[in-house]
XYZ file of C-alpha atoms in Angstrom:
621
model
C -32.662 7.147 -25.862
C -35.259 9.539 -24.578
C -36.985 9.374 -21.278
C -37.491 10.689 -17.849
C -35.301 8.287 -15.985
C -32.998 10.271 -13.701
C -30.677 11.476 -16.485
C -31.309 9.006 -19.374
C -28.860 6.066 -19.613
C -25.226 5.021 -20.159
C -24.302 1.405 -19.179
C -22.723 -1.762 -17.440
C -23.447 -5.561 -17.358
C -22.912 -8.747 -15.109
C -22.538 -12.705 -15.040
C -23.757 -16.305 -14.384
C -25.916 -18.679 -16.413
C -26.925 -21.176 -13.744
C -29.728 -18.896 -12.599
C -31.505 -19.135 -15.954
C -31.587 -22.913 -15.806
C -33.018 -22.782 -12.302
C -35.655 -20.254 -13.367
C -36.789 -22.320 -16.348
C -36.898 -25.502 -14.297
C -39.459 -23.913 -11.997
C -41.373 -21.964 -14.644
C -40.989 -22.279 -18.406
C -42.168 -18.700 -18.905
C -42.049 -16.686 -15.676
C -43.079 -13.518 -17.488
C -46.566 -14.759 -18.281
C -48.317 -14.331 -14.967
C -51.157 -11.988 -14.371
C -50.655 -9.043 -12.073
C -52.992 -6.569 -10.423
C -53.121 -3.053 -11.924
C -49.884 -1.093 -11.752
C -49.450 1.509 -9.050
C -46.587 3.864 -9.770
C -44.993 5.266 -6.648
C -43.101 8.077 -8.320
C -46.009 9.536 -10.233
C -45.973 11.814 -13.239
C -45.004 9.145 -15.773
C -47.548 8.467 -18.523
C -47.090 5.593 -20.936
C -47.030 7.500 -24.206
C -46.683 4.292 -26.185
C -49.714 2.594 -24.601
C -52.959 4.521 -25.227
C -54.943 1.840 -23.431
C -53.383 2.906 -20.122
C -54.525 6.009 -18.288
C -52.965 7.765 -15.308
C -54.980 8.895 -12.331
C -52.708 11.531 -10.806
C -54.599 11.645 -7.550
C -54.235 7.984 -6.696
C -51.104 7.486 -8.782
C -52.522 4.193 -10.019
C -52.353 2.935 -13.565
C -55.833 1.642 -14.282
C -57.007 -0.300 -17.343
C -59.636 1.277 -19.539
C -62.462 -0.523 -21.252
C -60.278 -0.905 -24.333
C -58.037 -3.612 -22.921
C -58.115 -4.794 -19.312
C -55.741 -7.716 -19.797
C -52.873 -5.727 -21.291
C -52.228 -3.904 -18.019
C -51.310 -7.171 -16.264
C -48.231 -7.372 -18.474
C -46.759 -4.238 -16.875
C -44.661 -4.294 -13.721
C -46.378 -3.138 -10.557
C -43.341 -2.020 -8.556
C -42.859 1.307 -10.335
C -39.984 0.223 -12.580
C -39.648 1.828 -16.001
C -38.038 1.097 -19.324
C -35.230 3.247 -20.723
C -37.714 5.767 -22.151
C -39.385 6.375 -18.806
C -42.527 4.385 -19.616
C -43.877 1.679 -17.278
C -41.848 -1.474 -17.924
C -43.549 -4.197 -19.977
C -42.721 -7.535 -18.371
C -42.471 -9.480 -21.628
C -39.849 -7.092 -23.030
C -37.770 -5.985 -20.049
C -36.044 -7.274 -16.951
C -36.335 -10.710 -15.365
C -33.635 -13.301 -16.091
C -33.097 -12.045 -19.656
C -31.462 -8.929 -18.199
C -30.109 -10.239 -14.920
C -28.143 -13.049 -16.602
C -26.330 -10.451 -18.681
C -25.606 -8.496 -15.508
C -24.318 -11.632 -13.799
C -21.963 -12.338 -16.708
C -20.814 -8.721 -16.578
C -20.145 -8.992 -12.868
C -18.206 -12.207 -13.362
C -15.892 -10.581 -15.901
C -15.409 -7.506 -13.721
C -14.558 -9.790 -10.806
C -12.146 -11.785 -12.964
C -10.338 -8.539 -13.794
C -10.314 -7.360 -10.188
C -8.866 -10.559 -8.762
C -6.431 -10.792 -11.651
C -4.808 -7.788 -10.005
C -5.784 -8.110 -6.354
C -5.257 -11.770 -5.500
C -1.500 -11.671 -6.093
C -0.909 -7.990 -5.378
C 0.736 -8.684 -2.017
C 3.348 -10.794 -3.829
C 3.840 -8.048 -6.441
C 4.467 -5.523 -3.665
C 7.102 -7.750 -2.086
C 8.900 -8.969 -5.203
C 8.617 -5.971 -7.543
C 8.257 -2.975 -5.196
C 10.464 -4.556 -2.480
C 8.104 -4.103 0.504
C 8.451 -6.314 3.604
C 5.693 -8.603 4.929
C 4.059 -6.189 7.375
C 4.261 -3.243 4.953
C 2.835 -5.300 2.085
C 0.002 -6.645 4.271
C -0.915 -3.118 5.356
C -0.692 -1.815 1.779
C -3.122 -4.501 0.643
C -5.488 -3.725 3.514
C -5.407 -0.003 2.689
C -6.078 -0.650 -0.973
C -8.856 -3.167 -0.374
C -10.402 -0.905 2.240
C -10.368 1.975 -0.217
C -12.084 -0.175 -2.847
C -15.053 -0.709 -0.591
C -15.165 2.746 0.983
C -15.626 4.099 -2.540
C -18.804 2.013 -2.672
C -20.454 4.681 -0.515
C -19.729 7.279 -3.202
C -21.158 5.042 -5.897
C -24.255 4.329 -3.828
C -24.792 8.035 -3.144
C -24.553 9.033 -6.814
C -26.773 6.126 -7.817
C -29.570 6.837 -5.345
C -29.399 10.615 -5.651
C -28.659 11.730 -9.191
C -27.427 9.316 -11.837
C -29.499 6.208 -11.278
C -27.998 2.746 -11.114
C -27.479 2.240 -14.851
C -25.434 5.382 -15.467
C -23.491 4.892 -12.226
C -22.447 1.380 -13.250
C -21.385 2.582 -16.700
C -19.309 5.551 -15.544
C -17.455 3.675 -12.825
C -16.747 0.767 -15.160
C -15.109 3.162 -17.611
C -12.869 4.462 -14.818
C -12.112 0.854 -13.884
C -11.013 -0.114 -17.396
C -8.843 3.002 -17.656
C -7.067 2.153 -14.391
C -6.336 -1.397 -15.559
C -4.871 -0.142 -18.835
C -2.596 2.338 -17.013
C -1.426 -0.405 -14.616
C -0.612 -2.698 -17.535
C 1.370 0.017 -19.320
C 3.228 1.084 -16.159
C 4.210 -2.511 -15.378
C 5.263 -3.147 -18.961
C 7.501 -0.113 -19.413
C 8.558 0.940 -15.895
C 8.124 -1.643 -13.130
C 8.820 -5.217 -14.234
C 12.503 -4.754 -15.083
C 14.190 -6.883 -16.281
C 11.395 -8.635 -18.154
C 10.224 -11.744 -16.313
C 11.424 -10.621 -12.896
C 9.212 -11.010 -9.857
C 9.183 -14.792 -9.972
C 10.421 -16.666 -6.928
C 14.161 -16.047 -6.698
C 14.174 -13.533 -9.587
C 14.829 -10.041 -8.250
C 13.532 -6.912 -9.954
C 15.407 -3.651 -10.295
C 14.520 -0.905 -7.837
C 11.381 0.798 -9.204
C 11.590 4.364 -10.467
C 9.610 7.106 -8.769
C 7.539 7.571 -11.932
C 6.751 3.862 -12.024
C 5.688 3.826 -8.376
C 3.538 6.927 -8.900
C 1.758 5.377 -11.889
C 1.333 2.126 -9.960
C -0.497 3.842 -7.116
C -2.488 6.074 -9.485
C -3.692 3.095 -11.507
C -4.438 0.801 -8.568
C -6.481 3.474 -6.832
C -8.327 4.221 -10.078
C -9.147 0.512 -10.124
C -10.279 0.811 -6.509
C -12.443 3.840 -7.312
C -14.012 2.277 -10.393
C -14.697 -1.114 -8.853
C -15.868 0.322 -5.549
C -18.334 2.737 -7.137
C -19.683 0.036 -9.436
C -20.259 -2.747 -6.905
C -23.268 -1.572 -4.834
C -25.102 -0.275 -7.892
C -24.744 -3.480 -9.915
C -26.127 -5.600 -7.071
C -29.180 -3.371 -6.694
C -29.573 -2.897 -10.448
C -29.678 -6.659 -10.871
C -32.393 -7.002 -8.240
C -34.320 -4.168 -9.938
C -34.921 -6.503 -12.876
C -37.464 -8.469 -10.819
C -40.918 -7.213 -9.851
C -41.254 -8.140 -6.185
C -45.054 -7.762 -6.382
C -45.142 -10.786 -8.711
C -44.733 -13.966 -6.591
C -42.665 -15.729 -9.248
C -40.346 -12.806 -9.850
C -40.104 -12.231 -6.098
C -38.729 -15.761 -5.657
C -36.298 -15.141 -8.495
C -35.174 -11.935 -6.819
C -34.256 -13.849 -3.646
C -32.357 -16.417 -5.717
C -30.571 -13.639 -7.609
C -28.417 -12.672 -4.627
C -27.120 -16.225 -4.265
C -26.305 -16.351 -7.965
C -24.760 -12.898 -7.703
C -22.283 -14.167 -5.139
C -21.839 -17.306 -7.210
C -20.968 -15.103 -10.194
C -18.365 -13.309 -8.099
C -16.634 -16.573 -7.291
C -16.926 -18.063 -10.773
C -15.389 -14.876 -12.131
C -12.496 -15.026 -9.715
C -11.861 -18.741 -10.353
C -9.915 -18.079 -13.564
C -7.831 -15.392 -11.870
C -7.066 -17.568 -8.872
C -5.935 -20.526 -10.963
C -4.575 -19.497 -14.361
C -3.603 -15.837 -13.966
C -2.056 -16.245 -10.532
C 0.134 -19.065 -11.836
C 1.571 -16.976 -14.667
C 1.994 -13.937 -12.424
C 3.855 -16.023 -9.873
C 6.203 -17.052 -12.684
C 6.980 -13.387 -13.361
C 4.497 -12.769 -16.201
C 2.857 -9.847 -14.431
C 2.321 -7.753 -17.552
C 0.406 -10.537 -19.300
C -1.791 -11.044 -16.228
C -2.637 -7.353 -16.015
C -3.463 -7.107 -19.730
C -5.791 -10.111 -19.491
C -7.544 -8.386 -16.584
C -7.925 -5.191 -18.622
C -9.396 -7.166 -21.537
C -11.908 -8.903 -19.251
C -13.053 -5.553 -17.833
C -13.441 -4.072 -21.320
C -15.476 -7.086 -22.440
C -17.692 -6.693 -19.370
C -18.393 -3.073 -20.291
C -19.347 -4.013 -23.853
C -21.722 -6.730 -22.646
C -23.334 -4.338 -20.215
C -24.020 -1.840 -22.990
C -25.542 -4.528 -25.187
C -28.292 -5.098 -22.633
C -29.359 -1.441 -22.552
C -32.724 -1.821 -24.380
C -34.007 -4.488 -21.969
C -33.166 -3.130 -18.522
C -35.706 -1.948 -15.979
C -34.960 1.278 -14.139
C -36.060 3.222 -11.100
C -35.957 6.993 -11.005
C -33.355 8.443 -8.583
C -35.046 9.769 -5.466
C -32.832 12.786 -4.825
C -30.196 13.479 -2.233
C -30.889 11.201 0.774
C -28.539 13.249 2.955
C -30.903 16.215 2.678
C -33.862 14.088 3.731
C -31.905 12.652 6.642
C -30.706 16.107 7.690
C -34.294 17.383 7.674
C -35.253 14.693 10.166
C -32.483 15.590 12.608
C -33.075 19.343 12.254
C -36.803 18.915 12.832
C -36.177 16.590 15.780
C -33.695 19.018 17.359
C -35.976 22.024 16.966
C -39.050 20.231 18.271
C -37.656 17.874 20.864
C -39.735 19.544 23.585
C -42.938 19.619 21.569
C -45.924 17.696 22.895
C -46.761 14.799 20.598
C -50.437 14.880 19.505
C -52.598 11.863 18.816
C -51.411 9.944 15.764
C -54.589 10.626 13.766
C -53.920 14.352 14.037
C -50.535 13.910 12.391
C -52.037 12.784 9.091
C -53.702 14.926 6.447
C -54.496 13.605 3.007
C -52.661 15.416 0.244
C -55.041 17.364 -1.952
C -56.099 20.809 -3.092
C -58.418 21.403 -0.149
C -57.705 21.467 3.571
C -59.204 18.654 5.568
C -60.574 21.252 7.985
C -63.811 22.603 6.546
C -63.740 26.277 5.641
C -60.014 26.630 6.237
C -57.577 27.354 3.439
C -54.329 25.404 3.404
C -51.277 27.271 4.657
C -48.117 26.814 2.626
C -45.288 25.065 4.417
C -42.420 27.127 5.751
C -38.716 26.374 5.320
C -38.491 22.725 4.237
C -35.292 22.099 6.187
C -37.382 22.465 9.342
C -40.005 19.998 8.168
C -39.973 16.328 7.320
C -42.531 13.708 6.436
C -43.316 10.691 8.557
C -41.820 8.559 5.773
C -38.559 10.502 6.087
C -38.534 9.845 9.829
C -39.147 6.142 9.302
C -36.439 6.073 6.613
C -33.895 7.419 9.097
C -35.103 5.035 11.797
C -34.647 2.082 9.429
C -31.061 3.138 8.717
C -30.253 3.699 12.391
C -31.698 0.305 13.351
C -29.457 -1.426 10.810
C -26.269 0.207 12.083
C -25.704 -2.064 15.149
C -26.042 -5.131 12.919
C -23.674 -3.572 10.401
C -21.078 -2.710 13.040
C -21.030 -6.343 14.178
C -20.067 -7.459 10.666
C -16.830 -5.440 10.708
C -14.958 -7.959 12.885
C -15.899 -10.691 10.428
C -14.486 -8.526 7.633
C -11.212 -8.345 9.583
C -11.172 -12.147 9.533
C -12.057 -12.265 5.839
C -9.320 -9.849 4.760
C -6.581 -12.106 6.143
C -7.182 -14.415 3.192
C -5.686 -11.870 0.775
C -2.720 -10.964 2.957
C -1.531 -13.127 5.861
C -2.878 -16.386 4.421
C -0.791 -15.759 1.289
C 2.300 -14.770 3.265
C 1.871 -17.858 5.445
C 1.619 -20.009 2.307
C 4.849 -18.640 0.832
C 6.734 -19.968 3.888
C 5.406 -23.515 3.401
C 6.300 -26.317 1.004
C 4.589 -25.197 -2.207
C 5.645 -28.167 -4.316
C 3.356 -31.101 -5.030
C 5.672 -33.547 -6.706
C 7.298 -31.590 -9.520
C 4.471 -29.053 -9.734
C 4.836 -25.675 -8.016
C 1.665 -24.288 -6.375
C 1.644 -20.478 -6.037
C 0.610 -19.562 -2.498
C -1.971 -17.065 -3.781
C -3.666 -19.780 -5.850
C -4.744 -21.532 -2.656
C -7.683 -19.122 -2.612
C -9.196 -21.373 -5.276
C -10.305 -23.586 -2.371
C -12.206 -20.610 -1.003
C -13.972 -20.274 -4.349
C -14.735 -23.988 -4.612
C -16.068 -23.908 -1.073
C -18.375 -21.013 -1.956
C -19.674 -22.832 -5.031
C -20.246 -26.021 -3.066
C -21.930 -24.379 -0.095
C -24.254 -22.268 -2.249
C -25.470 -25.496 -3.859
C -25.666 -27.300 -0.503
C -27.501 -24.414 1.110
C -30.110 -23.988 -1.624
C -30.622 -27.695 -2.377
C -30.255 -29.259 1.065
C -30.343 -26.803 3.955
C -33.194 -24.606 2.692
C -35.684 -27.497 2.230
C -34.742 -29.043 5.586
C -34.760 -25.795 7.555
C -37.951 -24.550 5.895
C -39.760 -27.662 7.117
C -38.348 -27.247 10.615
C -38.799 -23.492 10.951
C -41.739 -22.801 8.669
C -39.699 -20.094 6.918
C -39.647 -20.663 3.113
C -36.085 -19.265 3.016
C -34.860 -21.813 5.559
C -32.883 -19.435 7.743
C -33.513 -15.734 8.068
C -30.843 -13.303 6.891
C -29.839 -12.556 10.489
C -29.540 -16.255 11.331
C -27.342 -16.860 8.296
C -25.085 -13.968 9.228
C -24.726 -15.437 12.717
C -23.711 -18.790 11.245
C -21.160 -16.951 9.108
C -19.615 -15.395 12.225
C -19.254 -18.812 13.862
C -17.670 -20.419 10.793
C -15.308 -17.465 10.325
C -14.179 -17.814 13.931
C -13.502 -21.515 13.317
C -11.376 -20.586 10.285
C -9.105 -18.448 12.473
C -8.688 -21.276 14.984
C -7.751 -23.693 12.196
C -5.320 -21.169 10.667
C -3.658 -20.783 14.066
C -3.292 -24.540 14.482
C -1.776 -24.827 10.982
C 0.733 -22.101 11.843
C 1.727 -23.963 15.025
C 2.405 -27.068 12.932
C 4.283 -25.037 10.324
C 6.632 -23.580 12.928
C 7.354 -27.060 14.309
C 8.635 -28.167 10.898
C 10.921 -25.252 10.150
C 14.492 -26.345 9.434
C 16.781 -23.429 8.685
C 15.427 -20.024 9.832
C 15.616 -18.577 6.326
C 14.049 -21.578 4.561
C 10.355 -22.496 4.085
C 8.800 -25.048 6.400
C 8.521 -28.625 5.198
C 4.785 -28.546 5.955
C 2.782 -28.783 2.724
C 0.803 -25.742 1.631
C -2.200 -28.077 1.260
C -2.586 -27.841 5.040
C -4.131 -24.448 4.323
C -7.070 -25.998 2.487
C -9.337 -26.238 5.604
C -8.894 -22.583 6.570
C -9.642 -21.411 3.013
C -12.643 -23.754 2.800
C -14.044 -22.479 6.101
C -13.679 -18.870 4.960
C -15.580 -19.790 1.792
C -18.379 -21.444 3.765
C -18.616 -18.435 6.059
C -18.931 -16.106 3.045
C -22.008 -17.953 1.789
C -23.779 -17.354 5.066
C -22.375 -13.927 5.919
C -22.090 -11.995 2.662
C -25.096 -13.455 0.847
C -27.084 -12.856 4.037
C -25.749 -9.298 4.201
C -26.686 -8.547 0.592
C -30.236 -9.771 1.139
C -30.574 -8.136 4.557
C -29.300 -4.651 3.735
C -31.017 -4.561 0.346
C -34.316 -5.793 1.763
C -34.308 -3.661 4.907
C -33.141 -0.425 3.271
C -35.944 2.017 2.371
C -36.759 2.386 -1.321
C -34.926 5.706 -1.630
C -31.586 4.332 -0.422
C -31.432 0.822 -1.892
C -27.922 1.257 -3.283
C -26.832 2.631 0.075
C -28.129 -0.565 1.652
C -26.032 -2.661 -0.720
C -23.006 -0.439 -0.086
C -23.145 -1.195 3.642
C -21.883 -4.696 2.873
C -18.922 -3.243 0.963
C -18.328 -0.585 3.620
C -18.099 -3.357 6.211
C -15.290 -4.968 4.208
C -13.630 -1.570 3.894
C -13.637 -0.871 7.609
C -12.575 -4.455 8.245
C -9.454 -3.806 6.202
C -8.696 -0.596 8.080
C -9.255 -2.307 11.431
C -6.913 -5.063 10.245
C -4.250 -2.434 9.501
C -4.693 -1.028 12.989
C -4.511 -4.468 14.610
C -1.376 -5.449 12.694
C 0.280 -2.148 13.611
C -0.716 -2.353 17.280
C 0.295 -6.007 17.596
C 3.632 -5.322 15.900
C 4.391 -2.356 18.148
C 3.436 -4.272 21.317
C 5.171 -7.549 20.526
C 8.317 -6.381 18.725
C 11.307 -5.001 20.591
C 15.078 -4.799 20.482
C 15.467 -8.540 20.950
C 11.956 -9.660 20.021
C 10.923 -10.090 16.379
C 7.214 -9.748 17.207
C 4.263 -11.828 16.062
C 4.413 -10.740 12.384
C 8.071 -10.070 11.498
C 9.607 -9.919 8.047
C 10.635 -13.563 8.495
C 7.567 -15.453 9.712
C 9.768 -18.333 10.872
C 10.915 -16.191 13.796
C 7.443 -14.858 14.635
C 4.151 -16.088 16.074
C 1.490 -15.570 13.432
C -0.519 -18.271 15.209
C -1.099 -15.945 18.163
C -2.487 -13.261 15.865
C -4.951 -15.777 14.403
C -6.046 -16.845 17.898
C -6.487 -13.169 18.820
C -8.856 -12.746 15.870
C -10.780 -15.848 16.965
C -11.213 -14.368 20.450
C -12.406 -11.044 19.017
C -14.870 -12.954 16.822
C -16.291 -14.703 19.890
C -16.920 -11.380 21.624
C -18.408 -9.972 18.435
C -20.739 -12.974 18.136
C -22.156 -12.343 21.611
C -22.838 -8.693 20.770
C -24.327 -9.657 17.406
C -26.792 -12.110 18.945
C -28.038 -9.398 21.301
C -28.438 -6.929 18.412
C -30.198 -9.502 16.212
C -32.705 -10.333 18.949
C -33.394 -6.617 19.451
C -33.779 -5.833 15.740
C -37.260 -5.301 14.280
C -37.589 -5.388 10.505
C -38.940 -2.717 8.191
C -42.712 -2.596 7.740
C -44.150 -1.395 4.441
C -47.733 -0.264 3.905
C -49.437 -2.844 1.710
C -52.031 -0.270 0.717
C -49.820 1.815 -1.515
C -52.633 4.035 -2.735
C -53.281 5.147 0.815
C -49.600 5.558 1.464
C -49.134 7.765 -1.580
C -51.790 10.181 -0.362
C -50.223 10.831 3.021
C -47.932 13.878 3.258
C -47.509 14.264 6.956
C -45.052 16.754 8.440
C -43.604 16.791 11.920
């Protein structure tokens, strides 16, 4: 593996096969389409294996020679490279052949993650003996940490390692954490063997067992969090957006990416959660570790066929240069725009004048750097509005499960684990992705003239509305549950199936909100910070979890007293969880109003279609 790609290559891989069928149904061979000559944005890369291609360093355009003018059309035009640093040949790299492997990888990684995370709140209560509020906050802290680590992964990916190496390294950390958790549970935590089932109490955990539990779970958080934003962007890198067919596939990829997430978690939310609820925690954790290891192997197998982009360097330095230059020159008179541009070359554009070397670079920045910062700043109000939705979303892994454990979980003679109700969220996601792409997109595209049906911002707005409806429904279900409580220390007679609508609404909202977020932040982020754009979606979930912790703590402190149990007590039968759900619905309504204003104000990124001209400009302010 030789090459000039960031720092060569190391590995990871992802899931889903439905995308390939869709691709072939629209085009039997999407690779065989002619493209205009390649223009490499990064420059300095010469195809050593293709003597028919020559590099013009001044225009940075790959131009065909007289030897073979058709061969060049088989090379990607977006600047992507193969693992050796040569321009990527479309027939041998990328497209669905690589992205399907990445989708399968992502599905297995997700299966492993939810094999631990979906029932972790129950593990904390039954094995580590935490109460409801403490367990809910522990889950929120852990989940929030998972997604805050996505910023670290995005930074390393964009700056130094590249997306391929970043995915590989963080997956290795992830697998290690799962193995440690399995060993700690086997030898130290689940004692006696089989404890942790309903009514089966575990021994008090040892300090060593608790320490290893937190070490392993936060290694899992670090590995999964660092991997997530890079795998989403790496998957989209496999499509050349300058090719109309591959550009359409790239848009479809994000829907299939979220589909892969939910297909991967389906096994965990049905089979694994059932065995874990019966006290077979060790088996569940080992299955998760095996799935993660298999995902890593599959990712490595796809190494020869991936397309790569060279890391662009530390984006924080570029951003800092903009603010330093703006601060130092905030009183400067702005000249006419044509005076701000000078074509990069050996000679000054002023006749008879030699070029003067630039001074300290921290005081200077290019116009592109300024626009890069402006793009990021313009996205922030939209991003902030998604945090309240993430607060709503995180209740599914904590309070929804705790609510379900206080309901009638028997359907005839079959026991339904409360955590397994999240399968209706997954089924809802699968159904609504199909409904959206097959029904809503054709209808809305005819009505709006937009080939995508709804814009990313419109879809995110719909997601906010549906998420708010889910909180209202959850509150109504809790009111009904409390009405049917017999003894204070016994579950309500209300069937756990009453939770199906709230889970289904959360699933529908995810299709609009999170798929829209992935497309929006990836598409609107400048080229140098693509992984950062994807990480904003994860960071929103992270902050949503931390805000949820704050809300639970504040609500508990305000509503609980000497003679008042509060809204979220240890025994939900004596509380008012319904009021907390209605509070979240009210906050969502306020957030929706702010979001609409921000969405109307937002103006999308504009890229220069004349890349040759853009590559020549090296303006400093």
